[in-house]
């Protein structure tokens, strides 16, 4: 059984739309919840949420962590074609962000 | 500042061959790790290290060896390559401990086993 579950697995929107990506996780040994964006190569870091920081915002992107319901969401407002990527959610179970367990990712396609 | 550097970028092997994937970081990070990414599977942790001389297994360690003789380098060895090890391999690093800093990834090595 997957520990980190992302939904939807894929999403196609038009430029300007707002999207919400979902990630549920298990509570065992929870330390952190991270979001990464992956285009062609390396995953690039977006946000890290912990018990002491449950909301993050950077420009058009924002994320929240619901510790009670064990999920996180990533919001992207006013989407652009450059937002097209796979968005990965990962749970860290050691130290700060070590021993990451990833979900399968959400493939976002933003059409002009 | 190069960050996390992986070599080679691409490699094709025959079944049974051995090879080493290289990973180096110049950020003096204590924590380093190796992941593999397969279609539809997300990234899965192979091995990790919390500092020089210390390594441990992740979720999918079989068929892979690691060592950490220096802070900078964390090579991944395939002793006898199998077609099931065809994948994209990513190395990542972070300051470690309880720094609450995220892992940063290298650009990956695409490995094909024939």
PDB file of N, CA and C in Angstrom, chain A:
ATOM      1  N   UNK A   1       0.852  -1.195   0.000  1.00  0.00           N
ATOM      2  CA  UNK A   1       0.000   0.000   0.000  1.00  0.00           C
ATOM      3  C   UNK A   1       0.889   1.247   0.000  1.00  0.00           C
ATOM      4  N   UNK A   2       0.584   2.185  -0.911  1.00  0.00           N
ATOM      5  CA  UNK A   2       1.391   3.392  -1.030  1.00  0.00           C
ATOM      6  C   UNK A   2       1.241   4.261   0.204  1.00  0.00           C
ATOM      7  N   UNK A   3       2.382   4.812   0.671  1.00  0.00           N
ATOM      8  CA  UNK A   3       2.339   5.677   1.833  1.00  0.00           C
ATOM      9  C   UNK A   3       1.978   7.107   1.460  1.00  0.00           C
ATOM     10  N   UNK A   4       2.362   7.529   0.290  1.00  0.00           N
ATOM     11  CA  UNK A   4       2.097   8.892  -0.180  1.00  0.00           C
ATOM     12  C   UNK A   4       1.289   8.778  -1.476  1.00  0.00           C
ATOM     13  N   UNK A   5       0.103   9.340  -1.471  1.00  0.00           N
ATOM     14  CA  UNK A   5      -0.808   9.202  -2.600  1.00  0.00           C
ATOM     15  C   UNK A   5      -1.135  10.583  -3.146  1.00  0.00           C
ATOM     16  N   UNK A   6      -0.870  10.770  -4.428  1.00  0.00           N
ATOM     17  CA  UNK A   6      -1.160  12.042  -5.070  1.00  0.00           C
ATOM     18  C   UNK A   6      -2.354  11.917  -6.005  1.00  0.00           C
ATOM     19  N   UNK A   7      -3.122  12.994  -6.093  1.00  0.00           N
ATOM     20  CA  UNK A   7      -4.234  13.017  -7.044  1.00  0.00           C
ATOM     21  C   UNK A   7      -4.448  14.443  -7.538  1.00  0.00           C
ATOM     22  N   UNK A   8      -4.922  14.607  -8.767  1.00  0.00           N
ATOM     23  CA  UNK A   8      -5.042  13.530  -9.759  1.00  0.00           C
ATOM     24  C   UNK A   8      -3.667  13.130 -10.293  1.00  0.00           C
ATOM     25  N   UNK A   9      -3.601  12.061 -11.056  1.00  0.00           N
ATOM     26  CA  UNK A   9      -2.331  11.652 -11.646  1.00  0.00           C
ATOM     27  C   UNK A   9      -1.984  12.530 -12.840  1.00  0.00           C
ATOM     28  N   UNK A  10      -2.980  13.051 -13.514  1.00  0.00           N
ATOM     29  CA  UNK A  10      -2.720  13.985 -14.601  1.00  0.00           C
ATOM     30  C   UNK A  10      -3.843  14.997 -14.686  1.00  0.00           C
ATOM     31  N   UNK A  11      -3.513  16.155 -15.253  1.00  0.00           N
ATOM     32  CA  UNK A  11      -4.437  17.275 -15.265  1.00  0.00           C
ATOM     33  C   UNK A  11      -4.086  18.159 -16.452  1.00  0.00           C
ATOM     34  N   UNK A  12      -5.098  18.524 -17.232  1.00  0.00           N
ATOM     35  CA  UNK A  12      -4.891  19.415 -18.370  1.00  0.00           C
ATOM     36  C   UNK A  12      -5.762  20.639 -18.164  1.00  0.00           C
ATOM     37  N   UNK A  13      -5.156  21.820 -18.206  1.00  0.00           N
ATOM     38  CA  UNK A  13      -5.887  23.064 -17.984  1.00  0.00           C
ATOM     39  C   UNK A  13      -5.474  24.079 -19.042  1.00  0.00           C
ATOM     40  N   UNK A  14      -6.173  25.208 -19.056  1.00  0.00           N
ATOM     41  CA  UNK A  14      -5.827  26.321 -19.935  1.00  0.00           C
ATOM     42  C   UNK A  14      -5.105  27.398 -19.142  1.00  0.00           C
ATOM     43  N   UNK A  15      -4.265  28.126 -19.834  1.00  0.00           N
ATOM     44  CA  UNK A  15      -3.564  29.248 -19.188  1.00  0.00           C
ATOM     45  C   UNK A  15      -4.558  30.129 -18.446  1.00  0.00           C
ATOM     46  N   UNK A  16      -4.163  30.550 -17.251  1.00  0.00           N
ATOM     47  CA  UNK A  16      -5.031  31.405 -16.460  1.00  0.00           C
ATOM     48  C   UNK A  16      -5.875  30.669 -15.448  1.00  0.00           C
ATOM     49  N   UNK A  17      -6.030  29.355 -15.638  1.00  0.00           N
ATOM     50  CA  UNK A  17      -6.804  28.567 -14.675  1.00  0.00           C
ATOM     51  C   UNK A  17      -6.055  28.458 -13.352  1.00  0.00           C
ATOM     52  N   UNK A  18      -6.811  28.127 -12.309  1.00  0.00           N
ATOM     53  CA  UNK A  18      -6.232  27.805 -11.003  1.00  0.00           C
ATOM     54  C   UNK A  18      -6.333  26.307 -10.790  1.00  0.00           C
ATOM     55  N   UNK A  19      -5.260  25.697 -10.304  1.00  0.00           N
ATOM     56  CA  UNK A  19      -5.259  24.251 -10.085  1.00  0.00           C
ATOM     57  C   UNK A  19      -4.921  23.940  -8.636  1.00  0.00           C
ATOM     58  N   UNK A  20      -5.454  22.823  -8.180  1.00  0.00           N
ATOM     59  CA  UNK A  20      -5.158  22.318  -6.839  1.00  0.00           C
ATOM     60  C   UNK A  20      -4.699  20.873  -6.952  1.00  0.00           C
ATOM     61  N   UNK A  21      -3.508  20.613  -6.472  1.00  0.00           N
ATOM     62  CA  UNK A  21      -2.950  19.263  -6.481  1.00  0.00           C
ATOM     63  C   UNK A  21      -2.981  18.725  -5.056  1.00  0.00           C
ATOM     64  N   UNK A  22      -3.310  17.443  -4.946  1.00  0.00           N
ATOM     65  CA  UNK A  22      -3.519  16.848  -3.634  1.00  0.00           C
ATOM     66  C   UNK A  22      -2.468  15.807  -3.290  1.00  0.00           C
ATOM     67  N   UNK A  23      -2.182  15.687  -2.000  1.00  0.00           N
ATOM     68  CA  UNK A  23      -1.211  14.707  -1.526  1.00  0.00           C
ATOM     69  C   UNK A  23      -1.625  14.238  -0.135  1.00  0.00           C
ATOM     70  N   UNK A  24      -1.850  12.939   0.015  1.00  0.00           N
ATOM     71  CA  UNK A  24      -2.135  12.386   1.344  1.00  0.00           C
ATOM     72  C   UNK A  24      -0.945  11.569   1.808  1.00  0.00           C
ATOM     73  N   UNK A  25      -0.720  11.516   3.116  1.00  0.00           N
ATOM     74  CA  UNK A  25       0.460  10.839   3.643  1.00  0.00           C
ATOM     75  C   UNK A  25       0.113  10.105   4.931  1.00  0.00           C
ATOM     76  N   UNK A  26       1.058   9.282   5.367  1.00  0.00           N
ATOM     77  CA  UNK A  26       0.881   8.555   6.622  1.00  0.00           C
ATOM     78  C   UNK A  26       1.546   9.310   7.762  1.00  0.00           C
ATOM     79  N   UNK A  27       1.067   9.076   8.968  1.00  0.00           N
ATOM     80  CA  UNK A  27       1.566   9.841  10.100  1.00  0.00           C
ATOM     81  C   UNK A  27       2.796   9.201  10.741  1.00  0.00           C
ATOM     82  N   UNK A  28       3.040   7.902  10.452  1.00  0.00           N
ATOM     83  CA  UNK A  28       4.139   7.208  11.113  1.00  0.00           C
ATOM     84  C   UNK A  28       5.457   7.915  10.853  1.00  0.00           C
ATOM     85  N   UNK A  29       6.149   8.348  11.908  1.00  0.00           N
ATOM     86  CA  UNK A  29       7.469   8.986  11.808  1.00  0.00           C
ATOM     87  C   UNK A  29       7.464  10.244  10.944  1.00  0.00           C
ATOM     88  N   UNK A  30       6.336  10.903  10.814  1.00  0.00           N
ATOM     89  CA  UNK A  30       6.277  12.094   9.966  1.00  0.00           C
ATOM     90  C   UNK A  30       7.204  13.169  10.506  1.00  0.00           C
ATOM     91  N   UNK A  31       7.995  13.735   9.583  1.00  0.00           N
ATOM     92  CA  UNK A  31       8.858  14.873   9.919  1.00  0.00           C
ATOM     93  C   UNK A  31       8.559  16.067   9.030  1.00  0.00           C
ATOM     94  N   UNK A  32       8.302  15.804   7.753  1.00  0.00           N
ATOM     95  CA  UNK A  32       8.131  16.918   6.814  1.00  0.00           C
ATOM     96  C   UNK A  32       7.368  16.436   5.586  1.00  0.00           C
ATOM     97  N   UNK A  33       6.801  17.405   4.882  1.00  0.00           N
ATOM     98  CA  UNK A  33       6.108  17.148   3.628  1.00  0.00           C
ATOM     99  C   UNK A  33       6.685  18.129   2.605  1.00  0.00           C
ATOM    100  N   UNK A  34       7.202  17.587   1.504  1.00  0.00           N
ATOM    101  CA  UNK A  34       7.878  18.431   0.520  1.00  0.00           C
ATOM    102  C   UNK A  34       7.188  18.353  -0.822  1.00  0.00           C
ATOM    103  N   UNK A  35       7.240  19.447  -1.549  1.00  0.00           N
ATOM    104  CA  UNK A  35       6.762  19.507  -2.930  1.00  0.00           C
ATOM    105  C   UNK A  35       7.934  19.855  -3.841  1.00  0.00           C
ATOM    106  N   UNK A  36       8.025  19.103  -4.940  1.00  0.00           N
ATOM    107  CA  UNK A  36       9.040  19.343  -5.962  1.00  0.00           C
ATOM    108  C   UNK A  36       8.358  19.478  -7.315  1.00  0.00           C
ATOM    109  N   UNK A  37       9.007  20.225  -8.220  1.00  0.00           N
ATOM    110  CA  UNK A  37       8.569  20.348  -9.609  1.00  0.00           C
ATOM    111  C   UNK A  37       9.617  19.658 -10.474  1.00  0.00           C
ATOM    112  N   UNK A  38       9.164  18.778 -11.359  1.00  0.00           N
ATOM    113  CA  UNK A  38      10.099  18.084 -12.237  1.00  0.00           C
ATOM    114  C   UNK A  38       9.720  18.313 -13.681  1.00  0.00           C
ATOM    115  N   UNK A  39      10.616  18.950 -14.409  1.00  0.00           N
ATOM    116  CA  UNK A  39      10.416  19.134 -15.840  1.00  0.00           C
ATOM    117  C   UNK A  39      11.194  18.035 -16.554  1.00  0.00           C
ATOM    118  N   UNK A  40      12.272  18.345 -17.214  1.00  0.00           N
ATOM    119  CA  UNK A  40      12.958  17.284 -17.960  1.00  0.00           C
ATOM    120  C   UNK A  40      14.016  16.547 -17.152  1.00  0.00           C
ATOM    121  N   UNK A  41      14.541  17.193 -16.163  1.00  0.00           N
ATOM    122  CA  UNK A  41      15.673  16.590 -15.446  1.00  0.00           C
ATOM    123  C   UNK A  41      15.390  16.456 -13.957  1.00  0.00           C
ATOM    124  N   UNK A  42      16.176  17.171 -13.149  1.00  0.00           N
ATOM    125  CA  UNK A  42      16.128  16.990 -11.701  1.00  0.00           C
ATOM    126  C   UNK A  42      14.865  17.596 -11.112  1.00  0.00           C
ATOM    127  N   UNK A  43      14.296  16.942 -10.090  1.00  0.00           N
ATOM    128  CA  UNK A  43      13.248  17.606  -9.322  1.00  0.00           C
ATOM    129  C   UNK A  43      13.813  18.865  -8.672  1.00  0.00           C
ATOM    130  N   UNK A  44      13.060  19.953  -8.785  1.00  0.00           N
ATOM    131  CA  UNK A  44      13.485  21.198  -8.153  1.00  0.00           C
ATOM    132  C   UNK A  44      12.552  21.513  -6.991  1.00  0.00           C
ATOM    133  N   UNK A  45      13.115  21.961  -5.893  1.00  0.00           N
ATOM    134  CA  UNK A  45      12.402  22.159  -4.647  1.00  0.00           C
ATOM    135  C   UNK A  45      11.426  23.334  -4.742  1.00  0.00           C
ATOM    136  N   UNK A  46      10.223  23.105  -4.224  1.00  0.00           N
ATOM    137  CA  UNK A  46       9.226  24.177  -4.143  1.00  0.00           C
ATOM    138  C   UNK A  46       8.984  24.582  -2.683  1.00  0.00           C
ATOM    139  N   UNK A  47       8.436  23.645  -1.902  1.00  0.00           N
ATOM    140  CA  UNK A  47       8.070  23.953  -0.525  1.00  0.00           C
ATOM    141  C   UNK A  47       8.407  22.786   0.397  1.00  0.00           C
ATOM    142  N   UNK A  48       8.652  23.141   1.659  1.00  0.00           N
ATOM    143  CA  UNK A  48       8.800  22.150   2.720  1.00  0.00           C
ATOM    144  C   UNK A  48       7.909  22.569   3.872  1.00  0.00           C
ATOM    145  N   UNK A  49       7.025  21.667   4.296  1.00  0.00           N
ATOM    146  CA  UNK A  49       6.071  21.944   5.359  1.00  0.00           C
ATOM    147  C   UNK A  49       6.361  21.020   6.522  1.00  0.00           C
ATOM    148  N   UNK A  50       6.364  21.576   7.702  1.00  0.00           N
ATOM    149  CA  UNK A  50       6.612  20.784   8.905  1.00  0.00           C
ATOM    150  C   UNK A  50       5.579  21.146   9.960  1.00  0.00           C
ATOM    151  N   UNK A  51       5.703  20.520  11.107  1.00  0.00           N
ATOM    152  CA  UNK A  51       4.761  20.823  12.180  1.00  0.00           C
ATOM    153  C   UNK A  51       4.835  22.284  12.589  1.00  0.00           C
ATOM    154  N   UNK A  52       5.972  22.928  12.362  1.00  0.00           N
ATOM    155  CA  UNK A  52       6.121  24.325  12.752  1.00  0.00           C
ATOM    156  C   UNK A  52       5.897  25.287  11.593  1.00  0.00           C
ATOM    157  N   UNK A  53       5.573  24.765  10.418  1.00  0.00           N
ATOM    158  CA  UNK A  53       5.353  25.643   9.271  1.00  0.00           C
ATOM    159  C   UNK A  53       4.383  24.987   8.316  1.00  0.00           C
ATOM    160  N   UNK A  54       3.082  25.279   8.458  1.00  0.00           N
ATOM    161  CA  UNK A  54       2.081  24.524   7.720  1.00  0.00           C
ATOM    162  C   UNK A  54       1.515  25.278   6.535  1.00  0.00           C
ATOM    163  N   UNK A  55       1.983  26.498   6.269  1.00  0.00           N
ATOM    164  CA  UNK A  55       1.566  27.249   5.097  1.00  0.00           C
ATOM    165  C   UNK A  55       2.787  27.909   4.485  1.00  0.00           C
ATOM    166  N   UNK A  56       2.891  27.774   3.146  1.00  0.00           N
ATOM    167  CA  UNK A  56       3.987  28.409   2.435  1.00  0.00           C
ATOM    168  C   UNK A  56       3.422  29.062   1.174  1.00  0.00           C
ATOM    169  N   UNK A  57       4.045  30.165   0.776  1.00  0.00           N
ATOM    170  CA  UNK A  57       3.596  30.849  -0.438  1.00  0.00           C
ATOM    171  C   UNK A  57       4.794  31.442  -1.142  1.00  0.00           C
ATOM    172  N   UNK A  58       4.784  31.301  -2.460  1.00  0.00           N
ATOM    173  CA  UNK A  58       5.830  31.908  -3.271  1.00  0.00           C
ATOM    174  C   UNK A  58       5.211  32.294  -4.602  1.00  0.00           C
ATOM    175  N   UNK A  59       4.970  33.559  -4.784  1.00  0.00           N
ATOM    176  CA  UNK A  59       4.374  34.034  -6.030  1.00  0.00           C
ATOM    177  C   UNK A  59       2.993  33.449  -6.243  1.00  0.00           C
ATOM    178  N   UNK A  60       2.822  32.759  -7.368  1.00  0.00           N
ATOM    179  CA  UNK A  60       1.513  32.175  -7.698  1.00  0.00           C
ATOM    180  C   UNK A  60       1.310  30.795  -7.058  1.00  0.00           C
ATOM    181  N   UNK A  61       2.337  30.268  -6.414  1.00  0.00           N
ATOM    182  CA  UNK A  61       2.248  28.948  -5.811  1.00  0.00           C
ATOM    183  C   UNK A  61       2.081  29.070  -4.298  1.00  0.00           C
ATOM    184  N   UNK A  62       1.265  28.187  -3.749  1.00  0.00           N
ATOM    185  CA  UNK A  62       1.106  28.129  -2.311  1.00  0.00           C
ATOM    186  C   UNK A  62       0.793  26.696  -1.908  1.00  0.00           C
ATOM    187  N   UNK A  63       1.065  26.388  -0.643  1.00  0.00           N
ATOM    188  CA  UNK A  63       0.837  25.036  -0.159  1.00  0.00           C
ATOM    189  C   UNK A  63       0.437  25.080   1.301  1.00  0.00           C
ATOM    190  N   UNK A  64      -0.413  24.163   1.680  1.00  0.00           N
ATOM    191  CA  UNK A  64      -0.790  24.028   3.075  1.00  0.00           C
ATOM    192  C   UNK A  64      -0.667  22.578   3.504  1.00  0.00           C
ATOM    193  N   UNK A  65      -0.511  22.393   4.802  1.00  0.00           N
ATOM    194  CA  UNK A  65      -0.426  21.061   5.395  1.00  0.00           C
ATOM    195  C   UNK A  65      -1.533  20.938   6.433  1.00  0.00           C
ATOM    196  N   UNK A  66      -2.342  19.905   6.288  1.00  0.00           N
ATOM    197  CA  UNK A  66      -3.404  19.622   7.257  1.00  0.00           C
ATOM    198  C   UNK A  66      -2.960  18.425   8.091  1.00  0.00           C
ATOM    199  N   UNK A  67      -2.450  18.698   9.291  1.00  0.00           N
ATOM    200  CA  UNK A  67      -1.893  17.623  10.119  1.00  0.00           C
ATOM    201  C   UNK A  67      -2.969  16.716  10.701  1.00  0.00           C
ATOM    202  N   UNK A  68      -4.175  17.221  10.796  1.00  0.00           N
ATOM    203  CA  UNK A  68      -5.251  16.418  11.360  1.00  0.00           C
ATOM    204  C   UNK A  68      -5.754  15.398  10.345  1.00  0.00           C
ATOM    205  N   UNK A  69      -5.959  15.861   9.106  1.00  0.00           N
ATOM    206  CA  UNK A  69      -6.494  14.987   8.057  1.00  0.00           C
ATOM    207  C   UNK A  69      -5.389  14.329   7.234  1.00  0.00           C
ATOM    208  N   UNK A  70      -4.123  14.645   7.536  1.00  0.00           N
ATOM    209  CA  UNK A  70      -2.961  14.013   6.892  1.00  0.00           C
ATOM    210  C   UNK A  70      -2.941  14.243   5.390  1.00  0.00           C
ATOM    211  N   UNK A  71      -3.056  15.487   4.974  1.00  0.00           N
ATOM    212  CA  UNK A  71      -2.899  15.771   3.553  1.00  0.00           C
ATOM    213  C   UNK A  71      -2.305  17.162   3.374  1.00  0.00           C
ATOM    214  N   UNK A  72      -1.843  17.362   2.163  1.00  0.00           N
ATOM    215  CA  UNK A  72      -1.311  18.648   1.756  1.00  0.00           C
ATOM    216  C   UNK A  72      -1.862  18.985   0.383  1.00  0.00           C
ATOM    217  N   UNK A  73      -1.995  20.275   0.088  1.00  0.00           N
ATOM    218  CA  UNK A  73      -2.377  20.698  -1.248  1.00  0.00           C
ATOM    219  C   UNK A  73      -1.370  21.717  -1.762  1.00  0.00           C
ATOM    220  N   UNK A  74      -1.204  21.686  -3.067  1.00  0.00           N
ATOM    221  CA  UNK A  74      -0.391  22.671  -3.766  1.00  0.00           C
ATOM    222  C   UNK A  74      -1.316  23.416  -4.706  1.00  0.00           C
ATOM    223  N   UNK A  75      -1.402  24.724  -4.528  1.00  0.00           N
ATOM    224  CA  UNK A  75      -2.230  25.567  -5.380  1.00  0.00           C
ATOM    225  C   UNK A  75      -1.364  26.363  -6.346  1.00  0.00           C
ATOM    226  N   UNK A  76      -1.795  26.434  -7.577  1.00  0.00           N
ATOM    227  CA  UNK A  76      -1.153  27.290  -8.562  1.00  0.00           C
ATOM    228  C   UNK A  76      -2.230  28.167  -9.167  1.00  0.00           C
ATOM    229  N   UNK A  77      -2.105  29.478  -8.993  1.00  0.00           N
ATOM    230  CA  UNK A  77      -3.078  30.395  -9.569  1.00  0.00           C
ATOM    231  C   UNK A  77      -2.545  30.983 -10.875  1.00  0.00           C
ATOM    232  N   UNK A  78      -3.466  31.439 -11.705  1.00  0.00           N
ATOM    233  CA  UNK A  78      -3.105  32.072 -12.989  1.00  0.00           C
ATOM    234  C   UNK A  78      -2.036  31.256 -13.711  1.00  0.00           C
ATOM    235  N   UNK A  79      -2.325  29.990 -13.976  1.00  0.00           N
ATOM    236  CA  UNK A  79      -1.321  29.093 -14.548  1.00  0.00           C
ATOM    237  C   UNK A  79      -0.767  29.611 -15.872  1.00  0.00           C
ATOM    238  N   UNK A  80       0.495  29.256 -16.114  1.00  0.00           N
ATOM    239  CA  UNK A  80       1.191  29.614 -17.351  1.00  0.00           C
ATOM    240  C   UNK A  80       1.709  28.335 -17.988  1.00  0.00           C
ATOM    241  N   UNK A  81       2.041  28.394 -19.267  1.00  0.00           N
ATOM    242  CA  UNK A  81       2.541  27.184 -19.947  1.00  0.00           C
ATOM    243  C   UNK A  81       3.819  26.682 -19.280  1.00  0.00           C
ATOM    244  N   UNK A  82       4.592  27.585 -18.694  1.00  0.00           N
ATOM    245  CA  UNK A  82       5.814  27.181 -18.000  1.00  0.00           C
ATOM    246  C   UNK A  82       5.574  26.398 -16.725  1.00  0.00           C
ATOM    247  N   UNK A  83       4.325  26.336 -16.279  1.00  0.00           N
ATOM    248  CA  UNK A  83       3.988  25.524 -15.108  1.00  0.00           C
ATOM    249  C   UNK A  83       3.819  24.060 -15.474  1.00  0.00           C
ATOM    250  N   UNK A  84       3.787  23.751 -16.759  1.00  0.00           N
ATOM    251  CA  UNK A  84       3.650  22.361 -17.192  1.00  0.00           C
ATOM    252  C   UNK A  84       4.835  21.546 -16.682  1.00  0.00           C
ATOM    253  N   UNK A  85       4.542  20.499 -15.937  1.00  0.00           N
ATOM    254  CA  UNK A  85       5.590  19.690 -15.301  1.00  0.00           C
ATOM    255  C   UNK A  85       4.909  18.566 -14.542  1.00  0.00           C
ATOM    256  N   UNK A  86       5.736  17.704 -13.970  1.00  0.00           N
ATOM    257  CA  UNK A  86       5.250  16.730 -12.997  1.00  0.00           C
ATOM    258  C   UNK A  86       5.527  17.296 -11.612  1.00  0.00           C
ATOM    259  N   UNK A  87       4.512  17.323 -10.772  1.00  0.00           N
ATOM    260  CA  UNK A  87       4.659  17.830  -9.414  1.00  0.00           C
ATOM    261  C   UNK A  87       4.691  16.640  -8.458  1.00  0.00           C
ATOM    262  N   UNK A  88       5.766  16.581  -7.691  1.00  0.00           N
ATOM    263  CA  UNK A  88       6.010  15.459  -6.790  1.00  0.00           C
ATOM    264  C   UNK A  88       5.816  15.877  -5.349  1.00  0.00           C
ATOM    265  N   UNK A  89       5.155  15.028  -4.607  1.00  0.00           N
ATOM    266  CA  UNK A  89       4.974  15.210  -3.178  1.00  0.00           C
ATOM    267  C   UNK A  89       5.792  14.129  -2.482  1.00  0.00           C
ATOM    268  N   UNK A  90       6.435  14.470  -1.373  1.00  0.00           N
ATOM    269  CA  UNK A  90       7.250  13.489  -0.658  1.00  0.00           C
ATOM    270  C   UNK A  90       7.143  13.713   0.843  1.00  0.00           C
ATOM    271  N   UNK A  91       7.128  12.604   1.576  1.00  0.00           N
ATOM    272  CA  UNK A  91       7.109  12.661   3.034  1.00  0.00           C
ATOM    273  C   UNK A  91       8.493  12.328   3.558  1.00  0.00           C
ATOM    274  N   UNK A  92       9.007  13.140   4.459  1.00  0.00           N
ATOM    275  CA  UNK A  92      10.281  12.882   5.113  1.00  0.00           C
ATOM    276  C   UNK A  92      10.050  12.289   6.483  1.00  0.00           C
ATOM    277  N   UNK A  93      10.807  11.196   6.795  1.00  0.00           N
ATOM    278  CA  UNK A  93      10.557  10.491   8.048  1.00  0.00           C
ATOM    279  C   UNK A  93      11.762  10.462   8.966  1.00  0.00           C
ATOM    280  N   UNK A  94      12.792  11.234   8.667  1.00  0.00           N
ATOM    281  CA  UNK A  94      13.988  11.222   9.511  1.00  0.00           C
ATOM    282  C   UNK A  94      14.618  12.607   9.476  1.00  0.00           C
ATOM    283  N   UNK A  95      15.098  13.064  10.620  1.00  0.00           N
ATOM    284  CA  UNK A  95      15.749  14.361  10.652  1.00  0.00           C
ATOM    285  C   UNK A  95      14.816  15.437  10.110  1.00  0.00           C
ATOM    286  N   UNK A  96      15.282  16.230   9.189  1.00  0.00           N
ATOM    287  CA  UNK A  96      14.458  17.271   8.583  1.00  0.00           C
ATOM    288  C   UNK A  96      13.745  16.746   7.354  1.00  0.00           C
ATOM    289  N   UNK A  97      14.512  16.501   6.290  1.00  0.00           N
ATOM    290  CA  UNK A  97      13.884  16.051   5.047  1.00  0.00           C
ATOM    291  C   UNK A  97      14.520  14.780   4.528  1.00  0.00           C
ATOM    292  N   UNK A  98      15.073  13.972   5.387  1.00  0.00           N
ATOM    293  CA  UNK A  98      15.726  12.759   4.931  1.00  0.00           C
ATOM    294  C   UNK A  98      14.747  11.628   4.722  1.00  0.00           C
ATOM    295  N   UNK A  99      15.232  10.551   4.104  1.00  0.00           N
ATOM    296  CA  UNK A  99      14.446   9.336   3.843  1.00  0.00           C
ATOM    297  C   UNK A  99      13.094   9.686   3.245  1.00  0.00           C
ATOM    298  N   UNK A 100      13.111  10.374   2.123  1.00  0.00           N
ATOM    299  CA  UNK A 100      11.874  10.799   1.476  1.00  0.00           C
ATOM    300  C   UNK A 100      11.169   9.616   0.834  1.00  0.00           C
ATOM    301  N   UNK A 101       9.847   9.581   1.010  1.00  0.00           N
ATOM    302  CA  UNK A 101       8.979   8.641   0.320  1.00  0.00           C
ATOM    303  C   UNK A 101       8.110   9.475  -0.617  1.00  0.00           C
ATOM    304  N   UNK A 102       8.228   9.199  -1.906  1.00  0.00           N
ATOM    305  CA  UNK A 102       7.547  10.007  -2.917  1.00  0.00           C
ATOM    306  C   UNK A 102       6.226   9.387  -3.332  1.00  0.00           C
ATOM    307  N   UNK A 103       5.301  10.256  -3.704  1.00  0.00           N
ATOM    308  CA  UNK A 103       4.135   9.815  -4.425  1.00  0.00           C
ATOM    309  C   UNK A 103       4.477   9.654  -5.908  1.00  0.00           C
ATOM    310  N   UNK A 104       3.508   9.202  -6.687  1.00  0.00           N
ATOM    311  CA  UNK A 104       3.744   8.956  -8.104  1.00  0.00           C
ATOM    312  C   UNK A 104       3.765  10.225  -8.939  1.00  0.00           C
ATOM    313  N   UNK A 105       3.335  11.324  -8.363  1.00  0.00           N
ATOM    314  CA  UNK A 105       3.381  12.586  -9.077  1.00  0.00           C
ATOM    315  C   UNK A 105       2.081  12.926  -9.780  1.00  0.00           C
ATOM    316  N   UNK A 106       1.889  14.209 -10.022  1.00  0.00           N
ATOM    317  CA  UNK A 106       0.773  14.709 -10.834  1.00  0.00           C
ATOM    318  C   UNK A 106       1.367  15.404 -12.048  1.00  0.00           C
ATOM    319  N   UNK A 107       0.996  14.916 -13.239  1.00  0.00           N
ATOM    320  CA  UNK A 107       1.462  15.549 -14.481  1.00  0.00           C
ATOM    321  C   UNK A 107       0.497  16.652 -14.856  1.00  0.00           C
ATOM    322  N   UNK A 108       0.974  17.893 -14.812  1.00  0.00           N
ATOM    323  CA  UNK A 108       0.164  19.060 -15.147  1.00  0.00           C
ATOM    324  C   UNK A 108       0.544  19.563 -16.535  1.00  0.00           C
ATOM    325  N   UNK A 109      -0.438  19.712 -17.381  1.00  0.00           N
ATOM    326  CA  UNK A 109      -0.239  20.294 -18.710  1.00  0.00           C
ATOM    327  C   UNK A 109      -1.072  21.558 -18.787  1.00  0.00           C
ATOM    328  N   UNK A 110      -0.417  22.676 -19.086  1.00  0.00           N
ATOM    329  CA  UNK A 110      -1.101  23.958 -19.228  1.00  0.00           C
ATOM    330  C   UNK A 110      -1.059  24.345 -20.695  1.00  0.00           C
ATOM    331  N   UNK A 111      -2.230  24.378 -21.307  1.00  0.00           N
ATOM    332  CA  UNK A 111      -2.327  24.719 -22.725  1.00  0.00           C
ATOM    333  C   UNK A 111      -2.559  26.214 -22.911  1.00  0.00           C
ATOM    334  N   UNK A 112      -1.985  26.784 -23.999  1.00  0.00           N
ATOM    335  CA  UNK A 112      -2.175  28.231 -24.212  1.00  0.00           C
ATOM    336  C   UNK A 112      -3.622  28.558 -24.565  1.00  0.00           C
TER     337      UNK A 112
END
